[in-house]
Coordinates of C-alpha atoms in Angstrom, one line a residue:
Chain A
M1 CA 59.7 -60.5 -183.0
P2 CA 58.9 -56.8 -182.3
R3 CA 55.8 -55.7 -180.4
V4 CA 54.1 -52.3 -180.5
K5 CA 51.8 -50.7 -178.0
I6 CA 50.2 -47.3 -178.5
R7 CA 50.0 -45.0 -175.6
E8 CA 48.5 -41.8 -177.1
L9 CA 47.3 -41.1 -180.6
R10 CA 46.1 -37.7 -181.9
D11 CA 46.1 -36.4 -185.5
D12 CA 49.5 -34.8 -185.2
Y13 CA 51.0 -36.6 -182.2
A14 CA 51.7 -40.3 -181.4
R15 CA 53.4 -41.9 -178.5
F16 CA 54.0 -45.6 -178.6
E17 CA 56.3 -48.4 -177.3
L18 CA 58.4 -50.6 -179.6
R19 CA 59.7 -53.7 -177.9
D20 CA 61.9 -56.7 -178.7
T21 CA 63.9 -55.0 -181.4
D22 CA 67.3 -53.4 -181.8
A23 CA 68.4 -49.8 -181.5
S24 CA 69.5 -49.9 -185.2
I25 CA 66.0 -50.7 -186.4
A26 CA 64.5 -48.0 -184.1
N27 CA 67.0 -45.5 -185.4
A28 CA 66.4 -46.5 -189.0
L29 CA 62.7 -45.8 -188.5
R30 CA 63.4 -42.5 -186.9
R31 CA 65.8 -41.4 -189.7
V32 CA 63.3 -42.4 -192.4
M33 CA 60.4 -40.6 -190.7
I34 CA 62.4 -37.3 -190.6
A35 CA 64.3 -37.4 -193.9
E36 CA 62.8 -39.9 -196.4
V37 CA 59.0 -39.9 -196.1
P38 CA 57.8 -37.9 -199.1
T39 CA 55.5 -34.9 -198.8
I40 CA 54.3 -32.2 -201.1
A41 CA 55.6 -28.6 -200.8
I42 CA 55.7 -25.6 -203.1
D43 CA 58.8 -25.8 -205.2
L44 CA 58.4 -23.2 -208.1
V45 CA 57.0 -19.7 -207.8
E46 CA 56.1 -17.4 -210.7
I47 CA 55.5 -13.9 -209.4
E48 CA 53.4 -11.6 -211.5
V49 CA 53.0 -8.7 -209.1
N50 CA 54.8 -8.0 -205.8
S51 CA 54.7 -4.5 -204.3
S52 CA 54.9 -5.7 -200.7
V53 CA 57.7 -4.9 -198.3
L54 CA 59.2 -8.4 -198.7
N55 CA 61.2 -9.2 -201.9
D56 CA 60.3 -12.0 -204.3
E57 CA 62.7 -14.7 -203.1
F58 CA 61.8 -14.0 -199.5
I59 CA 58.1 -14.7 -200.3
A60 CA 59.0 -17.7 -202.4
H61 CA 61.0 -19.1 -199.6
R62 CA 58.2 -18.6 -197.1
L63 CA 55.7 -20.3 -199.5
G64 CA 58.0 -23.3 -199.7
L65 CA 57.9 -23.8 -196.0
I66 CA 54.1 -23.9 -195.7
P67 CA 53.0 -27.5 -194.8
L68 CA 50.5 -28.9 -197.4
T69 CA 48.2 -31.9 -196.7
S70 CA 50.2 -34.7 -198.4
D71 CA 48.1 -37.8 -198.3
R72 CA 48.6 -38.0 -202.0
A73 CA 52.3 -37.9 -201.8
M74 CA 53.0 -41.7 -201.6
S75 CA 51.2 -42.4 -204.8
M76 CA 52.5 -39.3 -206.7
R77 CA 55.5 -39.4 -208.9
F78 CA 58.6 -37.3 -208.5
S79 CA 58.6 -34.5 -211.1
R80 CA 61.9 -35.7 -212.5
D81 CA 60.5 -39.2 -213.1
C82 CA 57.3 -38.1 -214.7
D83 CA 56.9 -39.0 -218.3
A84 CA 53.4 -37.6 -218.8
C85 CA 54.4 -33.9 -218.7
D86 CA 56.2 -32.1 -221.4
G87 CA 59.4 -31.8 -219.5
D88 CA 58.7 -28.8 -217.4
G89 CA 57.5 -30.8 -214.4
Q90 CA 54.1 -29.2 -214.2
C91 CA 51.5 -31.8 -215.3
E92 CA 48.6 -32.9 -213.2
F93 CA 50.2 -36.3 -212.2
C94 CA 53.4 -34.9 -210.6
S95 CA 52.4 -31.5 -209.3
V96 CA 49.7 -29.3 -207.8
E97 CA 49.2 -25.7 -208.8
F98 CA 48.4 -22.8 -206.4
H99 CA 47.4 -19.2 -206.9
L100 CA 47.6 -16.3 -204.5
M101 CA 46.1 -13.0 -205.2
A102 CA 45.9 -10.3 -202.5
V103 CA 45.4 -6.5 -202.7
C104 CA 45.1 -4.2 -199.7
R105 CA 42.4 -1.6 -200.4
N106 CA 41.6 -0.3 -196.9
D107 CA 43.6 1.6 -194.3
E108 CA 44.2 -1.5 -192.1
T109 CA 47.2 -3.7 -192.5
Q110 CA 46.1 -6.8 -194.4
D111 CA 47.5 -10.2 -193.5
V112 CA 48.1 -12.5 -196.4
T113 CA 48.0 -16.0 -195.0
S114 CA 48.2 -19.6 -196.1
S115 CA 44.5 -19.8 -196.2
D116 CA 44.5 -17.3 -199.1
L117 CA 46.3 -19.9 -201.3
I118 CA 43.9 -21.4 -203.8
S119 CA 44.8 -25.0 -204.8
S120 CA 44.0 -26.8 -208.0
D121 CA 43.5 -30.0 -206.1
H122 CA 41.2 -29.9 -203.1
T123 CA 43.1 -32.8 -201.4
V124 CA 46.4 -30.8 -201.3
V125 CA 45.8 -27.6 -199.3
P126 CA 47.7 -25.7 -196.6
V127 CA 47.3 -27.4 -193.3
D128 CA 44.5 -25.9 -191.2
Y129 CA 45.7 -25.3 -187.7
S130 CA 42.5 -23.7 -186.4
E131 CA 41.1 -26.9 -184.9
S132 CA 44.2 -28.1 -183.2
A133 CA 44.6 -28.4 -179.5
A134 CA 46.6 -25.2 -179.3
S135 CA 43.8 -22.9 -180.6
I136 CA 45.4 -19.5 -179.9
D137 CA 43.9 -16.6 -181.8
E138 CA 47.0 -16.1 -183.9
F139 CA 46.7 -19.5 -185.5
R140 CA 43.2 -18.8 -186.8
G141 CA 43.4 -17.6 -190.4
G142 CA 46.5 -19.6 -191.3
I143 CA 50.2 -19.0 -191.5
T144 CA 51.1 -15.4 -192.3
I145 CA 53.0 -15.1 -195.5
V146 CA 53.3 -11.3 -195.9
K147 CA 51.5 -8.2 -194.6
L148 CA 50.2 -5.5 -197.0
R149 CA 49.6 -1.8 -196.7
K150 CA 47.0 0.1 -198.6
G151 CA 47.8 -0.1 -202.3
Q152 CA 50.3 -3.0 -202.1
E153 CA 49.6 -6.1 -204.1
V154 CA 50.8 -9.7 -204.4
K155 CA 49.9 -11.9 -207.3
L156 CA 51.6 -15.2 -208.0
R157 CA 51.4 -18.7 -209.2
A158 CA 53.1 -21.6 -207.4
I159 CA 53.8 -25.2 -208.3
A160 CA 54.0 -27.8 -205.5
R161 CA 55.9 -31.0 -206.0
K162 CA 56.7 -34.2 -204.2
G163 CA 60.0 -34.4 -202.4
I164 CA 61.8 -35.8 -199.3
G165 CA 63.4 -34.2 -196.3
K166 CA 66.9 -35.1 -197.4
D167 CA 66.6 -32.7 -200.3
H168 CA 65.2 -29.8 -198.3
A169 CA 63.7 -29.5 -194.9
K170 CA 60.5 -28.1 -196.3
W171 CA 59.6 -31.6 -197.3
S172 CA 60.1 -33.1 -193.9
P173 CA 56.7 -34.2 -192.5
A174 CA 58.0 -34.6 -188.9
A175 CA 58.2 -31.8 -186.4
T176 CA 60.1 -34.0 -183.9
V177 CA 60.7 -37.7 -183.7
T178 CA 62.4 -39.0 -180.7
F179 CA 62.9 -42.3 -179.0
M180 CA 64.2 -43.2 -175.5
Y181 CA 65.1 -46.4 -173.8
E182 CA 62.5 -47.5 -171.3
P183 CA 64.0 -47.1 -167.8
E184 CA 63.8 -49.8 -165.2
I185 CA 63.9 -48.3 -161.7
H186 CA 64.5 -50.4 -158.5
I187 CA 64.4 -48.7 -155.1
N188 CA 66.5 -50.3 -152.4
E189 CA 63.7 -50.4 -149.8
D190 CA 66.0 -51.3 -146.9
L191 CA 68.3 -48.3 -147.5
M192 CA 65.2 -46.1 -148.1
E193 CA 63.9 -47.0 -144.7
S194 CA 67.1 -45.6 -143.1
L195 CA 66.2 -42.1 -144.3
T196 CA 64.1 -39.6 -142.4
L197 CA 61.0 -38.1 -144.0
E198 CA 63.0 -34.8 -144.5
E199 CA 65.8 -36.7 -146.3
K200 CA 63.3 -38.5 -148.5
K201 CA 61.6 -35.3 -149.5
E202 CA 65.0 -33.7 -150.3
W203 CA 66.0 -36.7 -152.4
V204 CA 62.7 -36.8 -154.3
E205 CA 63.0 -33.1 -155.0
S206 CA 66.6 -33.5 -156.3
S207 CA 65.2 -35.0 -159.5
P208 CA 64.7 -32.3 -162.2
T209 CA 61.7 -34.3 -163.5
P210 CA 58.8 -35.7 -161.4
V211 CA 59.9 -39.3 -161.3
F212 CA 59.3 -40.1 -157.6
E213 CA 56.7 -39.1 -155.1
I214 CA 56.2 -39.6 -151.4
D215 CA 52.9 -41.3 -150.8
Q216 CA 50.9 -39.3 -148.2
V217 CA 49.4 -42.3 -146.4
T218 CA 52.4 -44.7 -146.1
Q219 CA 55.2 -42.1 -146.2
Q220 CA 57.0 -44.3 -148.8
V221 CA 58.9 -43.2 -151.8
M222 CA 57.1 -44.4 -154.9
V223 CA 57.9 -44.3 -158.6
V224 CA 55.2 -42.1 -160.1
D225 CA 56.3 -41.7 -163.7
A226 CA 59.3 -43.8 -164.7
E227 CA 59.4 -42.4 -168.2
A228 CA 59.8 -38.9 -167.0
Y229 CA 63.4 -39.9 -166.2
T230 CA 65.8 -38.3 -168.6
Y231 CA 68.9 -40.3 -167.7
D232 CA 70.5 -37.4 -165.9
D233 CA 72.0 -39.1 -162.8
E234 CA 70.9 -36.3 -160.4
V235 CA 69.1 -38.7 -158.0
I236 CA 72.1 -41.1 -158.0
K237 CA 74.5 -38.2 -157.3
K238 CA 72.2 -36.9 -154.5
A239 CA 72.0 -40.4 -153.0
E240 CA 75.8 -40.6 -152.9
A241 CA 76.1 -37.0 -151.5
M242 CA 73.7 -38.1 -148.7
G243 CA 76.0 -41.0 -148.0
K244 CA 73.6 -43.7 -149.3
P245 CA 75.1 -45.1 -152.6
G246 CA 73.0 -47.7 -154.2
L247 CA 69.7 -46.2 -152.9
V248 CA 68.2 -46.6 -156.3
E249 CA 69.3 -48.6 -159.4
I250 CA 68.2 -47.3 -162.8
N251 CA 68.8 -49.4 -166.0
A252 CA 67.9 -48.7 -169.5
K253 CA 66.2 -51.7 -171.1
Q254 CA 68.3 -52.2 -174.2
D255 CA 65.4 -53.6 -176.4
S256 CA 62.5 -51.4 -175.3
F257 CA 62.0 -48.0 -176.9
I258 CA 59.4 -45.3 -176.3
F259 CA 58.8 -43.2 -179.5
T260 CA 57.3 -39.8 -179.5
V261 CA 56.2 -38.6 -183.0
E262 CA 55.0 -35.1 -183.8
T263 CA 54.1 -34.1 -187.3
T264 CA 53.6 -30.7 -189.0
G265 CA 50.1 -31.7 -190.0
A266 CA 51.1 -32.7 -193.6
I267 CA 50.6 -36.3 -192.7
K268 CA 48.8 -37.9 -189.8
A269 CA 51.2 -39.3 -187.1
S270 CA 50.0 -42.9 -187.5
Q271 CA 50.2 -42.6 -191.3
L272 CA 53.8 -41.2 -191.0
L273 CA 55.0 -44.4 -189.3
L274 CA 53.3 -46.6 -191.8
N275 CA 54.8 -44.6 -194.7
A276 CA 58.2 -44.9 -193.1
I277 CA 58.0 -48.6 -192.9
E278 CA 56.9 -48.7 -196.6
I279 CA 59.9 -46.6 -197.6
L280 CA 62.3 -48.8 -195.7
K281 CA 60.8 -51.8 -197.5
Q282 CA 61.3 -50.1 -200.9
K283 CA 64.9 -49.5 -200.1
L284 CA 65.4 -53.1 -199.2
D285 CA 63.7 -54.2 -202.4
A286 CA 66.0 -51.9 -204.4
V287 CA 69.1 -53.5 -203.0
R288 CA 67.9 -57.0 -203.0
L289 CA 66.9 -56.9 -206.7
S290 CA 69.9 -55.1 -208.0
E291 CA 71.9 -57.5 -210.0
D292 CA 74.8 -55.4 -211.1
T293 CA 78.3 -56.5 -210.3
V294 CA 80.1 -53.6 -211.8
E295 CA 83.8 -54.1 -211.6
A296 CA 85.6 -51.9 -209.1
D297 CA 87.0 -48.6 -210.3
D298 CA 90.5 -47.4 -209.4
Q299 CA 89.6 -45.8 -206.1
F300 CA 87.9 -49.0 -204.9
G301 CA 90.7 -51.1 -206.3
E302 CA 93.1 -49.6 -203.7
L303 CA 90.6 -50.4 -201.0
G304 CA 90.4 -54.0 -202.2
A305 CA 94.2 -54.3 -202.4
H306 CA 94.5 -52.9 -198.9
M307 CA 91.9 -55.4 -197.5
R308 CA 93.6 -58.3 -199.2
G309 CA 96.8 -57.3 -197.5
G310 CA 98.4 -55.8 -200.6
Chain B
M1 CA 78.4 -52.9 -206.6
E2 CA 80.1 -56.0 -205.2
H3 CA 83.8 -56.2 -204.7
G4 CA 85.1 -59.7 -204.1
S5 CA 87.2 -62.5 -205.6
H6 CA 85.9 -65.0 -208.0
S7 CA 87.6 -67.9 -206.3
D8 CA 86.3 -67.2 -202.7
Q9 CA 82.6 -66.2 -202.8
S10 CA 82.2 -66.1 -199.1
K11 CA 84.0 -62.8 -198.5
S12 CA 82.9 -59.7 -200.2
T13 CA 82.5 -55.9 -199.8
F14 CA 79.3 -54.3 -201.2
S15 CA 79.4 -50.7 -202.1
L16 CA 75.9 -49.2 -202.1
A17 CA 75.2 -45.8 -203.7
D18 CA 72.7 -43.4 -202.3
E19 CA 72.6 -45.0 -198.9
D20 CA 73.6 -44.0 -195.4
H21 CA 73.4 -45.1 -191.8
T22 CA 69.6 -45.6 -192.0
F23 CA 70.0 -48.6 -194.2
A24 CA 73.5 -49.8 -193.4
N25 CA 73.2 -50.0 -189.6
S26 CA 69.9 -52.0 -189.7
M27 CA 71.5 -54.3 -192.4
R28 CA 74.5 -54.8 -190.2
F29 CA 72.3 -55.8 -187.3
T30 CA 70.2 -58.2 -189.4
L31 CA 73.3 -59.8 -190.9
N32 CA 74.8 -60.4 -187.4
Q33 CA 71.6 -62.3 -186.5
D34 CA 72.4 -64.8 -189.3
P35 CA 74.5 -67.8 -188.0
R36 CA 76.3 -68.1 -191.3
V37 CA 78.0 -64.7 -190.9
T38 CA 81.4 -64.7 -189.3
F39 CA 82.1 -61.0 -189.8
C40 CA 80.0 -58.0 -190.9
G41 CA 80.5 -54.3 -190.6
Y42 CA 79.9 -51.1 -192.6
S43 CA 81.8 -47.9 -193.1
I44 CA 81.1 -44.6 -194.9
P45 CA 84.3 -43.7 -196.9
H46 CA 83.5 -40.0 -197.0
P47 CA 80.5 -38.1 -195.6
S48 CA 80.2 -36.0 -198.7
D49 CA 79.9 -39.1 -200.9
N50 CA 76.5 -40.7 -200.6
R51 CA 78.0 -44.2 -200.4
V52 CA 78.2 -47.1 -197.9
N53 CA 80.6 -50.1 -197.9
I54 CA 79.2 -53.2 -196.2
R55 CA 81.7 -56.0 -195.6
V56 CA 80.3 -59.6 -195.2
Q57 CA 82.3 -62.7 -194.4
T58 CA 80.5 -66.0 -194.1
T59 CA 81.2 -69.6 -193.1
G60 CA 81.1 -70.7 -196.8
D61 CA 77.9 -69.6 -198.4
P62 CA 78.3 -66.9 -201.1
A63 CA 78.2 -63.5 -199.4
R64 CA 75.8 -62.1 -202.0
E65 CA 73.2 -64.8 -201.1
V66 CA 73.6 -64.1 -197.4
L67 CA 73.1 -60.3 -198.0
K68 CA 70.0 -61.0 -200.0
D69 CA 68.6 -63.2 -197.3
A70 CA 69.4 -60.5 -194.7
C71 CA 67.4 -58.0 -196.9
H72 CA 64.5 -60.4 -196.9
D73 CA 64.7 -60.9 -193.1
L74 CA 64.7 -57.2 -192.5
M75 CA 61.7 -56.9 -194.8
L76 CA 59.9 -59.4 -192.7
I77 CA 60.7 -57.5 -189.6
C78 CA 59.3 -54.3 -191.2
Q79 CA 56.2 -56.1 -192.3
H80 CA 55.7 -57.5 -188.8
V81 CA 56.2 -54.0 -187.2
R82 CA 53.7 -52.7 -189.7
S83 CA 51.0 -55.2 -189.0
T84 CA 51.6 -55.0 -185.3
F85 CA 51.2 -51.2 -185.5
D86 CA 48.1 -51.5 -187.6
K87 CA 46.5 -53.8 -185.1
A88 CA 47.6 -51.5 -182.2
I89 CA 46.0 -48.5 -183.9
S90 CA 42.7 -50.3 -184.4
D91 CA 42.8 -51.6 -180.8
F92 CA 43.5 -48.1 -179.5
K93 CA 40.7 -46.6 -181.6
K94 CA 38.3 -49.3 -180.3
S95 CA 39.2 -48.7 -176.7
E96 CA 38.7 -45.0 -177.3
T97 CA 35.2 -45.3 -178.7
V98 CA 34.3 -47.7 -175.9
E99 CA 35.3 -45.0 -173.4
I100 CA 33.2 -42.4 -175.1
D101 CA 30.2 -44.7 -175.1
D102 CA 30.6 -45.5 -171.4
S103 CA 30.6 -41.9 -170.5
E104 CA 27.4 -41.1 -172.3

């Protein structure tokens, strides 16, 4: 049965190990995290006034890409499935309304940012990046939507809805989700002994990432960070070039994965994984409980005939 | 949608709509773990069609039942991963707060 161990956990970043499971399960998790965990993003924009330098659809496109805090997303309904609203998909159960009003009245260029968006639901707001680890000055104040000169104005109303990454990338909560096989590195100590210190240094340096190091005290080559190994075979090629094949043996453990999950801030990294598992379970339920045995149509009939040897 | 013969329930192809590799590959793996399965594989007839064909052949049990059991097994795996992850998060948070206390 699978085991999980967390290495690092921050609000928008998680690194953990998943053991004793198969690559297909790990990949299914990765795919669901990227494409099928629902979030909330702006989907409909009504522009009342726009005298800025960007045209209407440009601004609407940028608004859609702004990440919104989507903790409500899992419990919300899709607009198309909502029966409470009068058909236009804008009721309080399936959508969140935003307003943006900005006028530039002074001589300085005014920056209209995501923090100027006013939400009708205080739990769904543009993600605030000003507290994150990378607190560069540009991030304070939010994501720039458009810049205004004196006299230019933007006034609009936007509706945000629930959606999944498969439909449009604006709904994907994941910045990057990757997993790698855990490497198993064995150094052949006898062969290593036959190298001079210079040769050892050269060999250690041939690796593009800092996997090995020479211990100052014992002058031995040690594995300092096995997971920095990116499965390029540079050290293996270097060993062969130096005339010492088999100096090191590196295997990928077929059932041990190291996941790195980074989110846009819409959902916490830990929450993203939990939601992904929830969605996978929902898919399984849908298939398990479907009772239909619709008879094959013509196209499928050919397939069946082919498989029966017809 | 199941495509099989009425006389031999142990061999069948299931055509699932609105699914892709995410679901099909993990199902294929779980089906292979079941000792009753003699053959199982999946294919995607055309990348533009959102459809997956899963073929299951068993040692005698109806293929439909075996597929449902595999869904159930995969569900248990998911639940296990979830509870393991929940526990790992609370362990991690506990160890973090302990460190903060120690340094004060």
